[in-house]
Amino acid sequence: MSPHGNGNLSVMTFQEFLLEGFEGGLQTQALLFALFLVLYVVAILGNLTMIMVITLDARLHSPMYFFLKNLSFLDLCYSSVIAPKALVNFLSSSKVITFAGCATQLFFFSLMCTSQGFLLAVMAYDRFVAIGSPLRYPITMCPSVCARLVLGCYCGGCLNSILQTSFTFSLPFCSSNHVNHFFCDVPPLLRVACGDTALNELLLFGICGVIIVGVTIVVFISYGYIIVTILRMHSAAGRHKIFSTCGSHMTAVTVLIGTVFVMYAQPGAVESMEQGKAVSVFYTLVIPMLNPLIYSLRNKDVKDALRRLGQKHTAT
């Protein structure tokens, strides 16, 4: 940290942060380490399995599974942005993260999390087109369109990430370098900034609110139409198949949007750090672990693909 003289008053600008994490002694830290490790390993194995199965099974080379593979990739990435550093800190007396490291972690976390929100909206639109216009579906959702939609998700995530990171790290951090969290996120960083954070809080609340409302509107309109279409179907088998795939997606959307809303898109969210840490564990580790289970256990095509892959491996 470097001093800046101002008459008799000196202000210290910190070049590194201390991630305080969770309270508790060595036994508590060891239990948290074990919990985080299990969640992270299961998330890694589950999402890698989904990516591998969808890539290797030609029957899953469709727009829905292309988007699902990207969802698994995002889950894999943003849990990996958070978990390794948290695991190291649980076993270390020094919980230091550099200024650049903190900015990098925030940037990539915000990028992956926002992109996932947009991707869930795209997946709802994909099911809307597939069920509402099945004859035009192969043309409407051709590979080039799917690739552009996914690219748009990443571009939207990148824009939000640039805004959040640049606005947050343009603030002076001179009151304390102790961040009351287990990773670098906007709310806890605003707590230790010594400048006026009103604009930052407005930006956080505004952008996250717009994203959540936008994604929710797309999902509700898409699934409202899908539900009406399902109710008009005479085939019980057809209704069950659609409910199984759409139910998985609705579960994933509800869990992610609900937790992000609690953390970022409600007034006063910045003030509730203890609640924020518990919620953060849920959307940084639990959701990436649950998504592969939700989509594999509730999806007959994925279960059949896993069975075929297992039989092929056994035969060889």
PDB file of N, CA and C in Angstrom, residues 239-316:
ATOM      1  N   ARG A 239     -47.049 -35.298 -23.672  1.00  0.00           N
ATOM      2  CA  ARG A 239     -47.099 -34.336 -22.567  1.00  0.00           C
ATOM      3  C   ARG A 239     -46.024 -34.637 -21.528  1.00  0.00           C
ATOM      4  N   HIS A 240     -45.837 -35.922 -21.230  1.00  0.00           N
ATOM      5  CA  HIS A 240     -44.832 -36.308 -20.222  1.00  0.00           C
ATOM      6  C   HIS A 240     -43.425 -35.950 -20.695  1.00  0.00           C
ATOM      7  N   LYS A 241     -43.122 -36.189 -21.968  1.00  0.00           N
ATOM      8  CA  LYS A 241     -41.780 -35.895 -22.484  1.00  0.00           C
ATOM      9  C   LYS A 241     -41.487 -34.396 -22.426  1.00  0.00           C
ATOM     10  N   ILE A 242     -42.478 -33.589 -22.824  1.00  0.00           N
ATOM     11  CA  ILE A 242     -42.276 -32.143 -22.804  1.00  0.00           C
ATOM     12  C   ILE A 242     -42.134 -31.637 -21.369  1.00  0.00           C
ATOM     13  N   PHE A 243     -42.960 -32.150 -20.479  1.00  0.00           N
ATOM     14  CA  PHE A 243     -42.880 -31.742 -19.075  1.00  0.00           C
ATOM     15  C   PHE A 243     -41.525 -32.107 -18.467  1.00  0.00           C
ATOM     16  N   SER A 244     -40.968 -33.253 -18.849  1.00  0.00           N
ATOM     17  CA  SER A 244     -39.695 -33.687 -18.263  1.00  0.00           C
ATOM     18  C   SER A 244     -38.551 -32.766 -18.658  1.00  0.00           C
ATOM     19  N   THR A 245     -38.500 -32.376 -19.952  1.00  0.00           N
ATOM     20  CA  THR A 245     -37.423 -31.490 -20.405  1.00  0.00           C
ATOM     21  C   THR A 245     -37.648 -30.061 -19.942  1.00  0.00           C
ATOM     22  N   CYS A 246     -38.884 -29.564 -20.059  1.00  0.00           N
ATOM     23  CA  CYS A 246     -39.175 -28.186 -19.664  1.00  0.00           C
ATOM     24  C   CYS A 246     -39.144 -28.026 -18.146  1.00  0.00           C
ATOM     25  N   GLY A 247     -39.556 -29.069 -17.418  1.00  0.00           N
ATOM     26  CA  GLY A 247     -39.517 -29.008 -15.960  1.00  0.00           C
ATOM     27  C   GLY A 247     -38.103 -28.842 -15.443  1.00  0.00           C
ATOM     28  N   SER A 248     -37.139 -29.510 -16.065  1.00  0.00           N
ATOM     29  CA  SER A 248     -35.734 -29.378 -15.674  1.00  0.00           C
ATOM     30  C   SER A 248     -35.271 -27.940 -15.842  1.00  0.00           C
ATOM     31  N   HIS A 249     -35.616 -27.354 -16.974  1.00  0.00           N
ATOM     32  CA  HIS A 249     -35.188 -25.996 -17.258  1.00  0.00           C
ATOM     33  C   HIS A 249     -35.843 -24.998 -16.309  1.00  0.00           C
ATOM     34  N   MET A 250     -37.126 -25.170 -16.038  1.00  0.00           N
ATOM     35  CA  MET A 250     -37.819 -24.275 -15.121  1.00  0.00           C
ATOM     36  C   MET A 250     -37.225 -24.354 -13.711  1.00  0.00           C
ATOM     37  N   THR A 251     -36.830 -25.550 -13.296  1.00  0.00           N
ATOM     38  CA  THR A 251     -36.185 -25.712 -11.989  1.00  0.00           C
ATOM     39  C   THR A 251     -34.877 -24.932 -11.932  1.00  0.00           C
ATOM     40  N   ALA A 252     -34.046 -25.066 -12.987  1.00  0.00           N
ATOM     41  CA  ALA A 252     -32.755 -24.372 -13.031  1.00  0.00           C
ATOM     42  C   ALA A 252     -32.946 -22.859 -13.046  1.00  0.00           C
ATOM     43  N   VAL A 253     -33.917 -22.372 -13.822  1.00  0.00           N
ATOM     44  CA  VAL A 253     -34.179 -20.931 -13.903  1.00  0.00           C
ATOM     45  C   VAL A 253     -34.640 -20.393 -12.553  1.00  0.00           C
ATOM     46  N   THR A 254     -35.584 -21.083 -11.921  1.00  0.00           N
ATOM     47  CA  THR A 254     -36.136 -20.622 -10.647  1.00  0.00           C
ATOM     48  C   THR A 254     -35.064 -20.534  -9.572  1.00  0.00           C
ATOM     49  N   VAL A 255     -34.202 -21.546  -9.498  1.00  0.00           N
ATOM     50  CA  VAL A 255     -33.156 -21.569  -8.467  1.00  0.00           C
ATOM     51  C   VAL A 255     -32.156 -20.442  -8.682  1.00  0.00           C
ATOM     52  N   LEU A 256     -31.694 -20.258  -9.935  1.00  0.00           N
ATOM     53  CA  LEU A 256     -30.691 -19.223 -10.205  1.00  0.00           C
ATOM     54  C   LEU A 256     -31.263 -17.825 -10.010  1.00  0.00           C
ATOM     55  N   ILE A 257     -32.419 -17.547 -10.622  1.00  0.00           N
ATOM     56  CA  ILE A 257     -33.000 -16.214 -10.534  1.00  0.00           C
ATOM     57  C   ILE A 257     -33.340 -15.862  -9.087  1.00  0.00           C
ATOM     58  N   GLY A 258     -33.867 -16.834  -8.351  1.00  0.00           N
ATOM     59  CA  GLY A 258     -34.215 -16.577  -6.952  1.00  0.00           C
ATOM     60  C   GLY A 258     -33.021 -16.185  -6.111  1.00  0.00           C
ATOM     61  N   THR A 259     -31.923 -16.915  -6.246  1.00  0.00           N
ATOM     62  CA  THR A 259     -30.736 -16.622  -5.428  1.00  0.00           C
ATOM     63  C   THR A 259     -30.054 -15.325  -5.860  1.00  0.00           C
ATOM     64  N   VAL A 260     -29.988 -15.067  -7.163  1.00  0.00           N
ATOM     65  CA  VAL A 260     -29.375 -13.820  -7.643  1.00  0.00           C
ATOM     66  C   VAL A 260     -30.199 -12.615  -7.196  1.00  0.00           C
ATOM     67  N   PHE A 261     -31.529 -12.756  -7.214  1.00  0.00           N
ATOM     68  CA  PHE A 261     -32.383 -11.661  -6.759  1.00  0.00           C
ATOM     69  C   PHE A 261     -32.123 -11.343  -5.282  1.00  0.00           C
ATOM     70  N   VAL A 262     -32.023 -12.377  -4.465  1.00  0.00           N
ATOM     71  CA  VAL A 262     -31.778 -12.169  -3.027  1.00  0.00           C
ATOM     72  C   VAL A 262     -30.457 -11.444  -2.811  1.00  0.00           C
ATOM     73  N   MET A 263     -29.443 -11.779  -3.630  1.00  0.00           N
ATOM     74  CA  MET A 263     -28.110 -11.236  -3.410  1.00  0.00           C
ATOM     75  C   MET A 263     -27.923  -9.837  -3.996  1.00  0.00           C
ATOM     76  N   TYR A 264     -28.469  -9.578  -5.198  1.00  0.00           N
ATOM     77  CA  TYR A 264     -28.114  -8.356  -5.917  1.00  0.00           C
ATOM     78  C   TYR A 264     -29.268  -7.403  -6.225  1.00  0.00           C
ATOM     79  N   ALA A 265     -30.465  -7.916  -6.444  1.00  0.00           N
ATOM     80  CA  ALA A 265     -31.514  -7.093  -7.050  1.00  0.00           C
ATOM     81  C   ALA A 265     -32.611  -6.687  -6.075  1.00  0.00           C
ATOM     82  N   GLN A 266     -32.284  -6.552  -4.800  1.00  0.00           N
ATOM     83  CA  GLN A 266     -33.248  -6.030  -3.836  1.00  0.00           C
ATOM     84  C   GLN A 266     -32.599  -4.897  -3.055  1.00  0.00           C
ATOM     85  N   PRO A 267     -33.360  -3.876  -2.716  1.00  0.00           N
ATOM     86  CA  PRO A 267     -32.792  -2.769  -1.939  1.00  0.00           C
ATOM     87  C   PRO A 267     -32.221  -3.271  -0.614  1.00  0.00           C
ATOM     88  N   GLY A 268     -31.021  -2.787  -0.278  1.00  0.00           N
ATOM     89  CA  GLY A 268     -30.388  -3.201   0.973  1.00  0.00           C
ATOM     90  C   GLY A 268     -29.599  -4.482   0.864  1.00  0.00           C
ATOM     91  N   ALA A 269     -29.511  -5.067  -0.350  1.00  0.00           N
ATOM     92  CA  ALA A 269     -28.777  -6.324  -0.503  1.00  0.00           C
ATOM     93  C   ALA A 269     -27.308  -6.154  -0.136  1.00  0.00           C
ATOM     94  N   VAL A 270     -26.767  -4.964  -0.397  1.00  0.00           N
ATOM     95  CA  VAL A 270     -25.356  -4.711  -0.110  1.00  0.00           C
ATOM     96  C   VAL A 270     -25.073  -4.756   1.383  1.00  0.00           C
ATOM     97  N   GLU A 271     -26.087  -4.460   2.203  1.00  0.00           N
ATOM     98  CA  GLU A 271     -25.864  -4.368   3.645  1.00  0.00           C
ATOM     99  C   GLU A 271     -25.826  -5.725   4.338  1.00  0.00           C
ATOM    100  N   SER A 272     -26.437  -6.752   3.762  1.00  0.00           N
ATOM    101  CA  SER A 272     -26.599  -8.028   4.467  1.00  0.00           C
ATOM    102  C   SER A 272     -25.512  -9.022   4.065  1.00  0.00           C
ATOM    103  N   MET A 273     -24.303  -8.799   4.563  1.00  0.00           N
ATOM    104  CA  MET A 273     -23.174  -9.611   4.142  1.00  0.00           C
ATOM    105  C   MET A 273     -23.221 -11.043   4.670  1.00  0.00           C
ATOM    106  N   GLU A 274     -23.688 -11.232   5.901  1.00  0.00           N
ATOM    107  CA  GLU A 274     -23.723 -12.586   6.453  1.00  0.00           C
ATOM    108  C   GLU A 274     -24.710 -13.452   5.669  1.00  0.00           C
ATOM    109  N   GLN A 275     -25.869 -12.887   5.366  1.00  0.00           N
ATOM    110  CA  GLN A 275     -26.820 -13.595   4.512  1.00  0.00           C
ATOM    111  C   GLN A 275     -26.222 -13.794   3.126  1.00  0.00           C
ATOM    112  N   GLY A 276     -25.513 -12.776   2.652  1.00  0.00           N
ATOM    113  CA  GLY A 276     -24.928 -12.842   1.319  1.00  0.00           C
ATOM    114  C   GLY A 276     -23.927 -13.970   1.156  1.00  0.00           C
ATOM    115  N   LYS A 277     -23.136 -14.239   2.200  1.00  0.00           N
ATOM    116  CA  LYS A 277     -22.150 -15.323   2.105  1.00  0.00           C
ATOM    117  C   LYS A 277     -22.825 -16.677   1.957  1.00  0.00           C
ATOM    118  N   ALA A 278     -23.887 -16.903   2.720  1.00  0.00           N
ATOM    119  CA  ALA A 278     -24.613 -18.172   2.622  1.00  0.00           C
ATOM    120  C   ALA A 278     -25.273 -18.330   1.256  1.00  0.00           C
ATOM    121  N   VAL A 279     -25.879 -17.248   0.757  1.00  0.00           N
ATOM    122  CA  VAL A 279     -26.517 -17.292  -0.563  1.00  0.00           C
ATOM    123  C   VAL A 279     -25.466 -17.505  -1.652  1.00  0.00           C
ATOM    124  N   SER A 280     -24.302 -16.885  -1.472  1.00  0.00           N
ATOM    125  CA  SER A 280     -23.234 -17.006  -2.467  1.00  0.00           C
ATOM    126  C   SER A 280     -22.744 -18.444  -2.608  1.00  0.00           C
ATOM    127  N   VAL A 281     -22.664 -19.168  -1.493  1.00  0.00           N
ATOM    128  CA  VAL A 281     -22.279 -20.581  -1.568  1.00  0.00           C
ATOM    129  C   VAL A 281     -23.257 -21.332  -2.449  1.00  0.00           C
ATOM    130  N   PHE A 282     -24.527 -20.969  -2.338  1.00  0.00           N
ATOM    131  CA  PHE A 282     -25.567 -21.667  -3.088  1.00  0.00           C
ATOM    132  C   PHE A 282     -25.391 -21.467  -4.590  1.00  0.00           C
ATOM    133  N   TYR A 283     -25.202 -20.209  -5.021  1.00  0.00           N
ATOM    134  CA  TYR A 283     -25.158 -20.010  -6.475  1.00  0.00           C
ATOM    135  C   TYR A 283     -23.764 -20.167  -7.082  1.00  0.00           C
ATOM    136  N   THR A 284     -22.708 -20.200  -6.258  1.00  0.00           N
ATOM    137  CA  THR A 284     -21.379 -20.430  -6.820  1.00  0.00           C
ATOM    138  C   THR A 284     -20.985 -21.903  -6.839  1.00  0.00           C
ATOM    139  N   LEU A 285     -21.558 -22.712  -5.948  1.00  0.00           N
ATOM    140  CA  LEU A 285     -21.161 -24.118  -5.867  1.00  0.00           C
ATOM    141  C   LEU A 285     -22.340 -25.089  -5.934  1.00  0.00           C
ATOM    142  N   VAL A 286     -23.422 -24.777  -5.210  1.00  0.00           N
ATOM    143  CA  VAL A 286     -24.542 -25.718  -5.173  1.00  0.00           C
ATOM    144  C   VAL A 286     -25.259 -25.781  -6.510  1.00  0.00           C
ATOM    145  N   ILE A 287     -25.552 -24.629  -7.119  1.00  0.00           N
ATOM    146  CA  ILE A 287     -26.241 -24.626  -8.417  1.00  0.00           C
ATOM    147  C   ILE A 287     -25.407 -25.308  -9.512  1.00  0.00           C
ATOM    148  N   PRO A 288     -24.099 -24.999  -9.654  1.00  0.00           N
ATOM    149  CA  PRO A 288     -23.308 -25.740 -10.646  1.00  0.00           C
ATOM    150  C   PRO A 288     -23.268 -27.238 -10.394  1.00  0.00           C
ATOM    151  N   MET A 289     -23.395 -27.650  -9.125  1.00  0.00           N
ATOM    152  CA  MET A 289     -23.445 -29.081  -8.821  1.00  0.00           C
ATOM    153  C   MET A 289     -24.808 -29.668  -9.177  1.00  0.00           C
ATOM    154  N   LEU A 290     -25.893 -28.900  -8.924  1.00  0.00           N
ATOM    155  CA  LEU A 290     -27.254 -29.412  -9.134  1.00  0.00           C
ATOM    156  C   LEU A 290     -27.657 -29.464 -10.605  1.00  0.00           C
ATOM    157  N   ASN A 291     -27.211 -28.493 -11.403  1.00  0.00           N
ATOM    158  CA  ASN A 291     -27.674 -28.424 -12.797  1.00  0.00           C
ATOM    159  C   ASN A 291     -27.471 -29.710 -13.587  1.00  0.00           C
ATOM    160  N   PRO A 292     -26.281 -30.339 -13.550  1.00  0.00           N
ATOM    161  CA  PRO A 292     -26.136 -31.608 -14.279  1.00  0.00           C
ATOM    162  C   PRO A 292     -27.072 -32.691 -13.758  1.00  0.00           C
ATOM    163  N   LEU A 293     -27.289 -32.718 -12.433  1.00  0.00           N
ATOM    164  CA  LEU A 293     -28.194 -33.711 -11.861  1.00  0.00           C
ATOM    165  C   LEU A 293     -29.631 -33.446 -12.302  1.00  0.00           C
ATOM    166  N   ILE A 294     -30.039 -32.182 -12.294  1.00  0.00           N
ATOM    167  CA  ILE A 294     -31.398 -31.814 -12.704  1.00  0.00           C
ATOM    168  C   ILE A 294     -31.653 -32.240 -14.145  1.00  0.00           C
ATOM    169  N   TYR A 295     -30.702 -31.940 -15.026  1.00  0.00           N
ATOM    170  CA  TYR A 295     -30.913 -32.205 -16.440  1.00  0.00           C
ATOM    171  C   TYR A 295     -30.702 -33.673 -16.811  1.00  0.00           C
ATOM    172  N   SER A 296     -29.874 -34.384 -16.055  1.00  0.00           N
ATOM    173  CA  SER A 296     -29.637 -35.795 -16.392  1.00  0.00           C
ATOM    174  C   SER A 296     -30.697 -36.701 -15.789  1.00  0.00           C
ATOM    175  N   LEU A 297     -31.072 -36.454 -14.528  1.00  0.00           N
ATOM    176  CA  LEU A 297     -32.037 -37.334 -13.862  1.00  0.00           C
ATOM    177  C   LEU A 297     -33.455 -37.159 -14.390  1.00  0.00           C
ATOM    178  N   ARG A 298     -33.773 -35.956 -14.902  1.00  0.00           N
ATOM    179  CA  ARG A 298     -35.116 -35.683 -15.385  1.00  0.00           C
ATOM    180  C   ARG A 298     -35.224 -35.768 -16.911  1.00  0.00           C
ATOM    181  N   ASN A 299     -34.144 -36.172 -17.577  1.00  0.00           N
ATOM    182  CA  ASN A 299     -34.124 -36.161 -19.035  1.00  0.00           C
ATOM    183  C   ASN A 299     -33.832 -37.567 -19.556  1.00  0.00           C
ATOM    184  N   LYS A 300     -34.805 -38.159 -20.229  1.00  0.00           N
ATOM    185  CA  LYS A 300     -34.667 -39.532 -20.706  1.00  0.00           C
ATOM    186  C   LYS A 300     -33.568 -39.647 -21.757  1.00  0.00           C
ATOM    187  N   ASP A 301     -33.455 -38.648 -22.639  1.00  0.00           N
ATOM    188  CA  ASP A 301     -32.431 -38.694 -23.695  1.00  0.00           C
ATOM    189  C   ASP A 301     -31.026 -38.725 -23.106  1.00  0.00           C
ATOM    190  N   VAL A 302     -30.800 -37.907 -22.073  1.00  0.00           N
ATOM    191  CA  VAL A 302     -29.476 -37.875 -21.441  1.00  0.00           C
ATOM    192  C   VAL A 302     -29.192 -39.192 -20.725  1.00  0.00           C
ATOM    193  N   LYS A 303     -30.195 -39.729 -20.032  1.00  0.00           N
ATOM    194  CA  LYS A 303     -30.004 -41.012 -19.344  1.00  0.00           C
ATOM    195  C   LYS A 303     -29.715 -42.127 -20.350  1.00  0.00           C
ATOM    196  N   ASP A 304     -30.414 -42.126 -21.485  1.00  0.00           N
ATOM    197  CA  ASP A 304     -30.152 -43.135 -22.528  1.00  0.00           C
ATOM    198  C   ASP A 304     -28.746 -42.970 -23.095  1.00  0.00           C
ATOM    199  N   ALA A 305     -28.315 -41.721 -23.288  1.00  0.00           N
ATOM    200  CA  ALA A 305     -26.970 -41.468 -23.814  1.00  0.00           C
ATOM    201  C   ALA A 305     -25.902 -41.941 -22.831  1.00  0.00           C
ATOM    202  N   LEU A 306     -26.124 -41.694 -21.539  1.00  0.00           N
ATOM    203  CA  LEU A 306     -25.183 -42.179 -20.522  1.00  0.00           C
ATOM    204  C   LEU A 306     -25.122 -43.704 -20.518  1.00  0.00           C
ATOM    205  N   ARG A 307     -26.287 -44.349 -20.702  1.00  0.00           N
ATOM    206  CA  ARG A 307     -26.329 -45.805 -20.738  1.00  0.00           C
ATOM    207  C   ARG A 307     -25.570 -46.345 -21.960  1.00  0.00           C
ATOM    208  N   ARG A 308     -25.788 -45.719 -23.116  1.00  0.00           N
ATOM    209  CA  ARG A 308     -25.082 -46.158 -24.333  1.00  0.00           C
ATOM    210  C   ARG A 308     -23.584 -45.966 -24.201  1.00  0.00           C
ATOM    211  N   LEU A 309     -23.184 -44.847 -23.612  1.00  0.00           N
ATOM    212  CA  LEU A 309     -21.751 -44.580 -23.433  1.00  0.00           C
ATOM    213  C   LEU A 309     -21.132 -45.592 -22.486  1.00  0.00           C
ATOM    214  N   GLY A 310     -21.869 -45.944 -21.429  1.00  0.00           N
ATOM    215  CA  GLY A 310     -21.386 -46.943 -20.475  1.00  0.00           C
ATOM    216  C   GLY A 310     -21.259 -48.313 -21.106  1.00  0.00           C
ATOM    217  N   GLN A 311     -22.238 -48.696 -21.939  1.00  0.00           N
ATOM    218  CA  GLN A 311     -22.205 -49.991 -22.621  1.00  0.00           C
ATOM    219  C   GLN A 311     -21.058 -50.058 -23.625  1.00  0.00           C
ATOM    220  N   LYS A 312     -20.816 -48.944 -24.323  1.00  0.00           N
ATOM    221  CA  LYS A 312     -19.714 -48.893 -25.282  1.00  0.00           C
ATOM    222  C   LYS A 312     -18.374 -49.026 -24.576  1.00  0.00           C
ATOM    223  N   HIS A 313     -18.251 -48.357 -23.417  1.00  0.00           N
ATOM    224  CA  HIS A 313     -17.002 -48.436 -22.653  1.00  0.00           C
ATOM    225  C   HIS A 313     -16.793 -49.850 -22.119  1.00  0.00           C
ATOM    226  N   THR A 314     -17.874 -50.500 -21.670  1.00  0.00           N
ATOM    227  CA  THR A 314     -17.772 -51.856 -21.141  1.00  0.00           C
ATOM    228  C   THR A 314     -17.386 -52.849 -22.251  1.00  0.00           C
ATOM    229  N   ALA A 315     -17.955 -52.631 -23.452  1.00  0.00           N
ATOM    230  CA  ALA A 315     -17.674 -53.518 -24.580  1.00  0.00           C
ATOM    231  C   ALA A 315     -16.233 -53.455 -25.026  1.00  0.00           C
ATOM    232  N   THR A 316     -15.630 -52.266 -24.891  1.00  0.00           N
ATOM    233  CA  THR A 316     -14.234 -52.126 -25.297  1.00  0.00           C
ATOM    234  C   THR A 316     -13.276 -52.542 -24.192  1.00  0.00           C
TER     235      THR A 316
END
